[in-house]
Coordinates of C-alpha atoms in Angstrom, one line a residue:
M1 CA -5.3 -28.2 3.2
K2 CA -8.4 -30.0 4.6
L3 CA -7.0 -30.0 8.1
L4 CA -6.0 -26.4 8.0
K5 CA -9.5 -25.3 6.9
Q6 CA -11.1 -27.4 9.6
L7 CA -8.9 -25.5 12.1
Y8 CA -9.9 -22.1 10.6
K9 CA -13.6 -22.9 11.0
I10 CA -13.2 -23.2 14.8
H11 CA -13.6 -19.9 16.5
S12 CA -11.2 -19.8 19.5
P13 CA -11.0 -16.3 21.1
S14 CA -8.8 -16.0 24.1
G15 CA -10.2 -17.7 27.2
K16 CA -12.6 -19.7 25.0
E17 CA -10.3 -22.3 23.4
R18 CA -12.4 -25.3 24.5
A19 CA -13.7 -26.1 21.0
M20 CA -10.2 -26.0 19.6
K21 CA -8.9 -28.3 22.4
K22 CA -11.7 -30.8 21.8
F23 CA -11.0 -30.9 18.1
I24 CA -7.3 -31.5 18.6
R25 CA -7.8 -34.2 21.2
K26 CA -10.3 -36.1 18.9
Y27 CA -8.1 -35.6 15.8
V28 CA -4.9 -36.9 17.6
K29 CA -6.6 -39.9 19.2
R30 CA -8.1 -41.0 15.9
R31 CA -5.1 -40.5 13.7
I32 CA -1.9 -40.5 15.6
P33 CA -0.9 -43.7 17.5
D34 CA 1.5 -44.0 20.4
I35 CA 0.8 -40.6 21.8
T36 CA 0.3 -39.4 25.4
L37 CA -1.9 -36.4 26.1
K38 CA -2.2 -34.4 29.2
S39 CA -3.3 -30.9 30.3
D40 CA -2.5 -28.6 33.2
R41 CA -4.7 -26.5 35.4
K42 CA -4.4 -23.5 33.1
G43 CA -5.8 -25.5 30.2
N44 CA -2.6 -26.0 28.2
L45 CA -2.3 -29.2 26.2
Y46 CA 0.9 -31.3 26.2
M47 CA 1.6 -34.3 23.8
I48 CA 4.4 -36.8 23.7
K49 CA 4.7 -39.2 20.8
G50 CA 7.1 -42.1 21.0
S51 CA 9.9 -42.8 23.4
A52 CA 13.3 -41.2 23.1
E53 CA 16.2 -39.8 25.2
T54 CA 15.6 -36.4 23.7
Y55 CA 12.8 -34.8 21.6
P56 CA 12.4 -32.1 19.1
C57 CA 9.5 -29.8 20.3
I58 CA 7.0 -27.6 18.6
V59 CA 4.8 -25.1 20.5
A60 CA 1.8 -23.1 19.2
H61 CA -1.1 -21.2 20.8
L62 CA -4.8 -22.0 20.6
D63 CA -6.4 -18.6 20.7
Q64 CA -7.1 -15.9 18.2
V65 CA -7.8 -12.2 18.3
Q66 CA -10.7 -11.8 15.9
K67 CA -14.2 -11.3 17.3
N68 CA -16.2 -11.7 14.1
H69 CA -16.9 -15.3 13.2
S70 CA -20.4 -15.8 11.8
N71 CA -22.2 -19.1 11.8
D72 CA -21.8 -19.4 8.0
F73 CA -18.1 -18.6 8.1
I74 CA -16.1 -20.4 5.5
P75 CA -12.4 -20.4 4.6
I76 CA -12.1 -19.8 0.9
E77 CA -9.1 -21.4 -0.9
T78 CA -7.8 -20.1 -4.1
K79 CA -4.7 -21.3 -6.0
E80 CA -2.4 -19.2 -3.8
L81 CA -4.4 -18.0 -0.8
I82 CA -6.9 -18.8 1.9
F83 CA -9.1 -16.2 3.5
G84 CA -12.2 -16.1 5.6
Y85 CA -15.6 -15.0 4.5
S86 CA -19.2 -14.7 5.7
P87 CA -21.7 -15.1 2.7
K88 CA -24.6 -13.9 4.8
H89 CA -22.9 -10.7 5.9
R90 CA -20.9 -10.4 2.6
R91 CA -17.7 -9.5 4.5
P92 CA -14.3 -10.9 5.1
E93 CA -13.6 -12.4 8.5
G94 CA -10.3 -13.3 10.1
L95 CA -9.1 -16.9 9.9
G96 CA -7.2 -16.9 13.2
A97 CA -4.2 -18.1 11.1
D98 CA -2.3 -16.6 14.0
D99 CA -1.7 -19.2 15.3
K100 CA -3.8 -22.0 13.6
N101 CA -1.0 -22.2 11.0
G102 CA 1.3 -23.1 13.9
I103 CA -1.2 -25.7 15.1
W104 CA -1.4 -27.2 11.6
I105 CA 2.4 -27.5 11.4
A106 CA 2.5 -29.2 14.8
L107 CA -0.1 -31.7 13.9
R108 CA 1.4 -32.5 10.5
C109 CA 4.7 -33.2 12.3
L110 CA 3.1 -35.3 14.9
E111 CA 1.7 -37.5 12.2
K112 CA 5.0 -37.8 10.3
Y113 CA 7.6 -38.4 13.0
D114 CA 8.0 -41.2 15.5
A115 CA 9.3 -39.1 18.4
L116 CA 8.1 -35.5 19.1
K117 CA 6.8 -33.2 21.8
V118 CA 4.1 -30.6 21.2
A119 CA 2.6 -28.1 23.6
F120 CA -0.5 -26.0 22.8
F121 CA -0.9 -22.8 25.0
V122 CA -4.1 -20.9 25.9
E123 CA -4.4 -17.1 26.1
E124 CA -1.3 -16.2 24.2
E125 CA -3.0 -13.1 22.6
I126 CA -3.8 -11.5 26.0
G127 CA -0.4 -11.7 27.6
C128 CA 1.0 -15.3 27.1
R129 CA -1.0 -16.3 30.2
G130 CA -0.9 -20.0 29.3
S131 CA 2.9 -20.3 28.8
I132 CA 3.5 -18.2 31.8
E133 CA 2.0 -21.1 33.9
A134 CA 3.4 -23.9 31.7
D135 CA 4.7 -27.1 33.1
M136 CA 8.5 -26.6 32.6
D137 CA 9.3 -30.2 33.4
F138 CA 7.8 -31.1 30.1
F139 CA 10.7 -29.4 28.3
M140 CA 13.5 -31.1 30.3
D141 CA 14.4 -33.6 27.6
C142 CA 13.8 -31.4 24.6
R143 CA 16.7 -30.7 22.1
F144 CA 15.2 -27.3 21.0
V145 CA 11.8 -25.6 20.9
I146 CA 10.2 -24.2 17.6
Q147 CA 7.2 -21.9 17.6
P148 CA 5.7 -21.1 14.2
D149 CA 3.9 -17.9 15.2
R150 CA 5.2 -15.0 13.1
R151 CA 3.5 -13.3 10.1
G152 CA 5.1 -13.2 6.7
C153 CA 7.5 -15.6 5.2
K154 CA 11.1 -14.8 6.1
D155 CA 11.5 -14.0 9.8
L156 CA 13.6 -16.2 12.0
I157 CA 13.1 -14.7 15.5
S158 CA 16.3 -15.3 17.5
S159 CA 15.7 -12.6 20.2
I160 CA 12.8 -10.7 21.7
G161 CA 13.8 -7.3 22.9
W162 CA 17.3 -7.9 24.3
T163 CA 16.4 -11.4 25.3
G164 CA 18.4 -14.0 23.3
L165 CA 16.5 -17.2 22.5
C166 CA 19.1 -19.5 21.0
S167 CA 22.7 -20.3 20.5
A168 CA 24.9 -19.4 17.6
E169 CA 25.5 -23.1 17.1
F170 CA 21.8 -23.8 16.7
L171 CA 21.4 -20.9 14.2
K172 CA 24.2 -22.3 12.2
S173 CA 22.7 -25.8 12.2
V174 CA 19.1 -25.0 11.1
G175 CA 20.1 -23.8 7.6
Y176 CA 17.6 -20.9 7.4
E177 CA 19.2 -19.3 4.3
K178 CA 18.3 -22.3 2.2
F179 CA 14.6 -21.7 3.0
G180 CA 14.7 -17.9 2.4
Y181 CA 14.6 -16.8 6.1
Q182 CA 16.7 -14.2 7.8
E183 CA 17.5 -13.6 11.5
T184 CA 15.7 -10.7 13.2
D185 CA 14.3 -9.5 16.5
G186 CA 10.6 -10.1 17.3
M187 CA 7.8 -9.4 19.6
M188 CA 6.4 -11.2 22.7
T189 CA 5.1 -14.8 22.2
D190 CA 5.2 -18.0 24.1
V191 CA 8.8 -18.8 23.7
L192 CA 9.8 -15.7 25.7
P193 CA 8.0 -16.7 29.0
L194 CA 9.4 -20.2 28.5
K195 CA 12.9 -18.8 28.2
E196 CA 12.4 -16.4 31.2
R197 CA 11.1 -19.3 33.3
G198 CA 14.3 -21.3 32.7
L199 CA 14.0 -23.1 29.4
A200 CA 17.7 -24.3 29.0
V201 CA 17.7 -25.1 25.3
S202 CA 17.5 -23.0 22.2
C203 CA 14.2 -21.8 20.9
I204 CA 13.0 -19.7 17.9
N205 CA 9.9 -18.2 16.4
L206 CA 9.2 -18.5 12.7
S207 CA 7.1 -16.8 10.0
C208 CA 4.5 -19.3 9.0
G209 CA 2.7 -17.7 6.1
Y210 CA -0.1 -15.6 7.5
Y211 CA -0.6 -11.9 6.8
E212 CA -2.5 -9.0 8.3
P213 CA -3.0 -10.8 11.6
H214 CA -5.6 -9.6 14.1
T215 CA -7.8 -8.2 11.3
D216 CA -10.7 -9.5 9.3
R217 CA -8.6 -9.3 6.2
E218 CA -6.1 -11.9 7.5
F219 CA -5.1 -14.4 4.9
T220 CA -2.6 -17.2 4.4
V221 CA -0.3 -17.7 1.4
K222 CA -0.1 -21.4 1.0
E223 CA 3.3 -21.5 -0.5
D224 CA 4.8 -19.6 2.5
L225 CA 3.1 -21.9 5.0
I226 CA 4.3 -25.0 3.2
N227 CA 7.8 -23.6 3.0
C228 CA 7.8 -23.1 6.8
L229 CA 6.5 -26.7 7.3
H230 CA 9.4 -28.0 5.1
W231 CA 11.9 -26.0 7.1
V232 CA 10.6 -27.3 10.4
E233 CA 10.8 -30.8 9.1
H234 CA 14.4 -30.1 8.0
I235 CA 15.3 -29.0 11.5
I236 CA 13.7 -32.0 13.1
E237 CA 15.5 -34.3 10.8
T238 CA 18.9 -32.7 10.9
C239 CA 19.3 -31.2 14.3
T240 CA 19.6 -34.3 16.4
D241 CA 21.8 -32.9 19.1
V242 CA 20.7 -30.9 22.2
Y243 CA 21.3 -27.2 21.7
P244 CA 21.8 -25.6 25.1
H245 CA 21.1 -22.0 25.7
I246 CA 21.1 -20.0 29.0
Y247 CA 18.7 -17.2 29.4
N248 CA 20.3 -13.8 29.7
M249 CA 18.7 -10.4 30.0
Y250 CA 20.9 -7.3 29.7
K251 CA 20.2 -4.6 32.1
A252 CA 21.0 -0.9 32.2
D253 CA 20.8 1.2 35.3
G254 CA 19.0 -1.6 37.1
R255 CA 16.2 -1.7 34.6
Y256 CA 15.5 -4.0 31.6
A257 CA 16.8 -2.5 28.5
F258 CA 14.9 -3.1 25.3
L259 CA 15.1 -1.9 21.7
W260 CA 12.5 0.7 22.7
D261 CA 12.7 3.1 19.7
D262 CA 12.2 0.3 17.1
E263 CA 9.3 -1.1 19.1
Y264 CA 7.6 2.2 19.5
E265 CA 8.0 3.1 15.9
E266 CA 6.6 -0.3 14.8
A267 CA 3.7 0.2 17.2
V268 CA 2.9 3.6 15.7
N269 CA 3.0 2.1 12.1
E270 CA 0.8 -0.9 13.0
I271 CA -1.8 1.2 15.0
F272 CA -1.9 4.0 12.4
G273 CA -2.6 1.4 9.7
M274 CA -5.3 -0.3 11.8
L275 CA -7.0 3.0 12.5
D276 CA -6.9 3.9 8.8
M277 CA -9.0 0.7 8.3
D278 CA -11.3 1.3 11.2
D279 CA -11.2 4.6 12.9
T280 CA -14.0 3.7 15.3
L281 CA -11.5 1.7 17.4
G282 CA -10.8 3.1 20.9
V283 CA -7.8 3.0 23.1
D284 CA -8.9 -0.1 24.9
D285 CA -9.4 -1.9 21.6
L286 CA -6.0 -1.1 20.5
E287 CA -4.4 -2.1 23.8
Y288 CA -6.2 -5.4 23.6
M289 CA -5.2 -6.1 20.0
Y290 CA -1.6 -4.9 20.3
G291 CA -0.6 -5.1 24.0
L292 CA 1.0 -8.5 23.5
Y293 CA 3.0 -7.6 20.5
F294 CA 4.3 -4.4 22.1
P295 CA 4.6 -5.5 25.7
H296 CA 6.6 -2.5 26.9
L297 CA 3.9 0.0 25.8
T298 CA 1.9 1.3 28.7
K299 CA -1.7 2.6 28.6
E300 CA -0.3 6.1 28.3
H301 CA 1.6 5.1 25.2
F302 CA -1.5 3.8 23.5
I303 CA -3.3 7.0 24.4
Q304 CA -0.5 9.0 22.9
I305 CA -0.5 7.1 19.7
Y306 CA -4.3 7.2 19.5
Q307 CA -4.4 11.0 20.0
A308 CA -1.5 11.5 17.6
Y309 CA -3.4 9.7 14.9
H310 CA -6.6 11.6 15.4
D311 CA -4.7 14.9 15.6
L312 CA -3.1 14.1 12.3
R313 CA -6.4 13.0 10.9
Q314 CA -8.0 16.3 12.1
D315 CA -5.2 18.2 10.4
D316 CA -5.8 16.3 7.2
L317 CA -9.5 17.0 7.3
L318 CA -8.8 20.7 8.0
E319 CA -6.4 20.7 5.1
E320 CA -8.9 19.0 2.9
S321 CA -11.6 21.4 4.0
E322 CA -9.3 24.4 3.2
D323 CA -8.5 22.9 -0.2
Y324 CA -12.2 22.4 -0.9
N325 CA -12.9 26.0 0.2
E326 CA -10.2 27.2 -2.1
E327 CA -11.5 25.2 -5.0
Q328 CA -15.1 26.5 -4.4
Q329 CA -13.7 30.1 -4.2
D330 CA -11.8 29.5 -7.4
F331 CA -15.0 28.2 -9.0
R332 CA -17.0 31.2 -7.8
N333 CA -14.3 33.5 -9.1
L334 CA -14.4 31.8 -12.5
E335 CA -18.1 31.9 -12.6
F336 CA -18.0 35.6 -11.8
L337 CA -15.5 36.3 -14.5
H338 CA -17.6 34.3 -16.9
Q339 CA -20.8 36.3 -16.0
T340 CA -18.9 39.6 -16.2
A341 CA -17.5 38.7 -19.6
S342 CA -21.0 37.8 -20.8
F343 CA -22.4 41.0 -19.5
T344 CA -19.6 43.1 -20.8
N345 CA -19.9 41.5 -24.3
G346 CA -23.6 42.1 -24.2
F347 CA -23.1 45.7 -23.1
I348 CA -20.5 46.3 -25.8
R349 CA -22.9 44.8 -28.4
K350 CA -25.7 47.1 -27.1
T351 CA -23.4 50.2 -27.0
D352 CA -22.2 49.5 -30.5
F353 CA -25.7 49.2 -31.7
S354 CA -26.7 52.5 -30.0
D355 CA -23.7 54.3 -31.5
K356 CA -24.7 53.1 -34.9
V357 CA -28.3 54.2 -34.4
A358 CA -27.1 57.7 -33.2
S359 CA -24.8 58.0 -36.2
G360 CA -27.3 56.7 -38.7
K361 CA -25.1 53.9 -39.7
C362 CA -27.7 51.1 -39.1
S363 CA -28.9 49.7 -42.4
F364 CA -32.5 49.3 -41.5
I365 CA -32.6 52.9 -40.1
K366 CA -31.2 54.2 -43.3
E367 CA -33.7 52.2 -45.3
S368 CA -36.5 53.6 -43.2
Q369 CA -35.4 57.2 -43.6
K370 CA -35.1 56.6 -47.4
Q371 CA -38.7 55.4 -47.5
E372 CA -39.8 58.6 -45.6
N373 CA -38.0 60.9 -48.0
L374 CA -39.7 59.1 -51.0
G375 CA -43.1 59.6 -49.3

């Protein structure tokens, strides 16, 4: 895990990936022989190891969302987890495991295999700006493309919206059930622009063991990350054919059709959860954080979700206030009844005493009268 923690220590927000690129270049040149490196005008990195007719290919992105990254930031490793922490500020800080976990897998595979292609893209988190301008000739001799850039431990992303990413033959060949994965639909990431720009082979996006991405509570489950690495290695070793796949986007009424209801519902759940943790976030913050993952949401949608959250929150606060007022009224009523009961009991005792005096039934009155008679 030493390499992984080194990657976590490097802060690489979108548009400021220079330190990460510098580290990767130095690491590769020192540790991995027979490798060719190049970059394009956008700043994407491309690596080719060995010489082959066709190559397996891994892609990952260099940037992260989190803004907090103190000078004393440290990744803390336990038996099962890794999370980020600032001792000075006594607060958790995001690892950027989305997608440093993918970078780690790519570098591990570069060290292990004789023939492999790897691409690292900039600015994925703000709209896949790097992969949109990728050098597509780099992928001409690839057998398939794998991107480890999905939270959790079991998702095999074979489509994004209604855009299919891979062939049925490739899905059958990768053996995902053996590693505990299941096929599902995903959100926008770099393999989608590659596919839209003409990538003619199968590609997939995989869960790689990070959780609560884009937050300062982000953490990695080591077992899940290692399982993903082992599966990627299995695909590289067993899928030696080229797996063609032609991009196809279904249309309806001349417009792109997407699984809109599912996307919107997921966006609401994600954003509500984030606002529960930090209700100071504004619409622009939410759009920045989630615009990539929900590419079909407009500014108006983010405003609607934001207002819906705060409307519900206001209702909750009002309900809590009403409950509190009812509790206070109940308390005052109870206090009044208690005081009334005390007064009544005292009055009863006084009245009883007066009655006894009037009737001459009080013992000390009787005794006093007796003494007077004797006198």
